[in-house]
Tab-separated table of C-alpha atoms in Angstrom:
chain	number	residue	atom	x	y	z
A	1443	UNK	CA	153.139	81.902	96.825
A	1444	UNK	CA	152.587	83.844	93.958
A	1445	UNK	CA	149.547	83.855	91.494
A	1446	UNK	CA	150.260	84.893	88.111
A	1447	UNK	CA	146.949	86.497	86.631
A	1448	UNK	CA	146.168	86.306	82.815
A	1449	UNK	CA	143.837	88.322	81.080
A	1450	UNK	CA	143.475	91.852	79.176
A	1451	UNK	CA	142.197	94.859	80.998
A	1452	UNK	CA	141.089	96.899	78.273
A	1453	UNK	CA	138.499	94.022	76.734
A	1454	UNK	CA	135.861	93.277	79.107
A	1455	UNK	CA	135.120	89.437	78.560
A	1456	UNK	CA	138.786	88.884	79.193
A	1457	UNK	CA	139.567	91.050	82.510
A	1458	UNK	CA	137.554	88.728	84.726
A	1459	UNK	CA	140.828	87.043	86.129
A	1460	UNK	CA	142.202	90.349	86.850
A	1461	UNK	CA	139.031	91.348	89.050
A	1462	UNK	CA	139.490	88.053	90.943
A	1463	UNK	CA	143.210	88.348	91.219
A	1464	UNK	CA	142.763	91.815	92.782
A	1465	UNK	CA	140.299	90.681	95.711
A	1466	UNK	CA	143.152	87.346	96.497
A	1467	UNK	CA	145.161	87.877	99.727
A	1468	UNK	CA	148.577	86.830	97.835
A	1469	UNK	CA	151.291	87.905	95.917
A	1470	UNK	CA	149.426	88.553	92.412
A	1471	UNK	CA	151.043	89.480	89.644
A	1472	UNK	CA	149.893	90.433	86.392
A	1473	UNK	CA	151.064	88.589	82.790
A	1474	UNK	CA	150.836	90.846	80.041
A	1475	UNK	CA	150.773	88.073	77.652
A	1476	UNK	CA	151.600	84.046	78.191
A	1477	UNK	CA	155.256	84.427	76.939
A	1478	UNK	CA	155.935	86.386	80.197
A	1479	UNK	CA	155.399	83.429	82.020
A	1480	UNK	CA	157.600	81.121	79.664
A	1481	UNK	CA	160.347	83.792	80.091
A	1482	UNK	CA	160.070	83.464	83.956
A	1483	UNK	CA	160.139	79.664	83.478
A	1484	UNK	CA	163.443	79.810	81.897
A	1485	UNK	CA	165.060	81.790	84.460
A	1486	UNK	CA	163.556	79.708	87.146
A	1487	UNK	CA	162.146	76.212	85.766
A	1488	UNK	CA	160.883	75.660	89.689
A	1489	UNK	CA	158.826	78.429	89.643
A	1490	UNK	CA	155.612	76.148	88.769
A	1491	UNK	CA	156.217	74.449	92.078
A	1492	UNK	CA	155.454	77.323	94.065
A	1493	UNK	CA	152.792	79.386	91.706
A	1494	UNK	CA	149.318	79.044	90.657
A	1495	UNK	CA	148.048	80.172	87.484
A	1496	UNK	CA	144.670	82.074	87.121
A	1497	UNK	CA	142.726	82.600	83.977
A	1498	UNK	CA	138.944	82.089	83.124
A	1499	UNK	CA	137.377	81.050	80.121
A	1500	UNK	CA	133.894	80.877	78.766
A	1501	UNK	CA	131.829	77.133	78.650
A	1502	UNK	CA	133.230	75.973	82.142
A	1503	UNK	CA	130.472	75.527	84.441
A	1504	UNK	CA	132.305	75.014	87.669
A	1505	UNK	CA	135.801	75.913	88.735
A	1506	UNK	CA	138.743	73.655	87.308
A	1507	UNK	CA	142.010	72.806	89.263
A	1508	UNK	CA	144.860	71.687	87.045
A	1509	UNK	CA	147.628	70.339	88.951
A	1510	UNK	CA	149.291	68.075	85.837
A	1511	UNK	CA	149.700	70.431	82.948
A	1512	UNK	CA	150.473	67.112	80.787
A	1513	UNK	CA	146.353	66.591	81.137
A	1514	UNK	CA	145.365	69.913	79.377
A	1515	UNK	CA	144.395	69.848	75.728
A	1516	UNK	CA	146.912	71.512	72.947
A	1517	UNK	CA	145.251	73.564	70.247
A	1518	UNK	CA	146.828	74.802	67.197
A	1519	UNK	CA	147.426	78.902	68.322
A	1520	UNK	CA	146.098	81.563	66.049
A	1521	UNK	CA	147.019	84.034	68.167
A	1522	UNK	CA	148.406	85.004	71.918
A	1523	UNK	CA	144.387	85.300	73.137
A	1524	UNK	CA	144.320	81.131	71.929
A	1525	UNK	CA	147.665	80.274	74.266
């Protein structure tokens, strides 16, 4: 199993997922930006069946596991950070 980690190492509030990813004992891949994941999906659409995407967000009181991406609410993107 691969774990894809989102985050910006140069911006402390957005680097927590990277710190958590480094502590995991799995094949962890840092995504420089969300579009990198989209490129990987174009090459291999089955990749999501054998991967985990790790990210963090403020205001969440407990970990959430999403197994159905259709349950995620979409918003208008203002920047890559909003992705």
